[in-house]
Amino acid sequence: MPKLKHFDAMAKPTSLARIGSKIKINIERVRDRIPSYLINQLSEDPRGTVIDYKMTDGIGGIGVVIKMNDGSKHWFFEDEVS
């Protein structure tokens, strides 16, 4: 039986941070895609809490929505947080 190509393209399982988890954003991984005010904010305090998930545009998979300690909310790709 021929191998079905669409199975090869299926998303791989990930282990996302759970909602409510305290996480830290890796500034070096986000520096090239976020505005300077957010870089400054993350330099002072890169920690926050996962409050939701966000579907990204296909290649990136699923991101996480983070509520920062100052109350602001931002989303990051799963490989940008720990």
XYZ file of C-alpha atoms in Angstrom:
82
model
C 0.000 0.000 0.000
C 1.472 3.434 -0.905
C 2.427 5.790 1.880
C -0.054 8.646 2.313
C 1.681 11.997 2.127
C -0.769 13.934 4.295
C 0.141 11.832 7.341
C 3.773 12.921 7.032
C 2.706 16.566 7.284
C 0.662 16.187 10.475
C 1.607 18.374 13.396
C 3.861 16.835 15.986
C 2.593 16.726 19.569
C 3.890 19.460 21.828
C 4.029 19.967 25.537
C 2.623 23.430 26.095
C 2.853 25.175 29.415
C -0.396 24.719 31.302
C -2.733 27.629 31.863
C -1.816 29.162 35.210
C 1.866 28.205 34.889
C 4.470 30.786 35.817
C 6.929 31.155 32.944
C 9.871 33.245 31.800
C 10.260 34.703 28.306
C 13.608 34.114 26.604
C 14.485 37.640 25.449
C 17.105 36.464 22.961
C 14.507 34.388 21.093
C 11.991 37.236 20.782
C 14.282 40.232 20.293
C 13.978 40.227 16.479
C 10.160 40.223 16.360
C 8.900 42.452 19.173
C 8.870 46.248 19.608
C 11.555 47.984 21.653
C 9.175 48.959 24.479
C 8.446 45.260 25.065
C 12.149 44.380 24.977
C 12.695 47.018 27.671
C 9.787 45.644 29.708
C 11.081 42.071 29.429
C 14.597 43.195 30.351
C 13.215 44.483 33.647
C 10.921 41.498 34.338
C 10.641 38.590 31.859
C 8.168 36.602 34.010
C 4.450 36.092 33.610
C 1.554 33.641 33.811
C 0.069 31.580 30.980
C -3.588 32.588 30.590
C -4.523 31.153 27.187
C -3.316 29.556 23.955
C -3.188 31.092 20.477
C -3.195 29.319 17.134
C -0.465 30.690 14.909
C -0.211 30.745 11.114
C 0.547 27.095 10.471
C 4.317 26.791 10.737
C 4.598 28.115 14.281
C 1.950 25.834 15.750
C 0.408 26.991 18.999
C 1.542 29.975 21.011
C 0.819 30.996 24.577
C -0.830 34.180 25.828
C 1.041 35.548 28.821
C -0.167 37.996 31.431
C 2.906 39.887 32.538
C 3.447 40.979 36.126
C 2.525 44.576 35.148
C -0.900 43.350 33.919
C -0.216 43.602 30.176
C -0.928 40.605 27.917
C 1.252 39.370 25.053
C 1.557 36.137 23.088
C 4.718 34.171 22.373
C 5.616 31.044 20.451
C 5.997 28.001 22.675
C 9.778 27.812 22.062
C 10.217 31.396 23.347
C 9.140 30.625 26.912
C 10.383 28.331 29.652
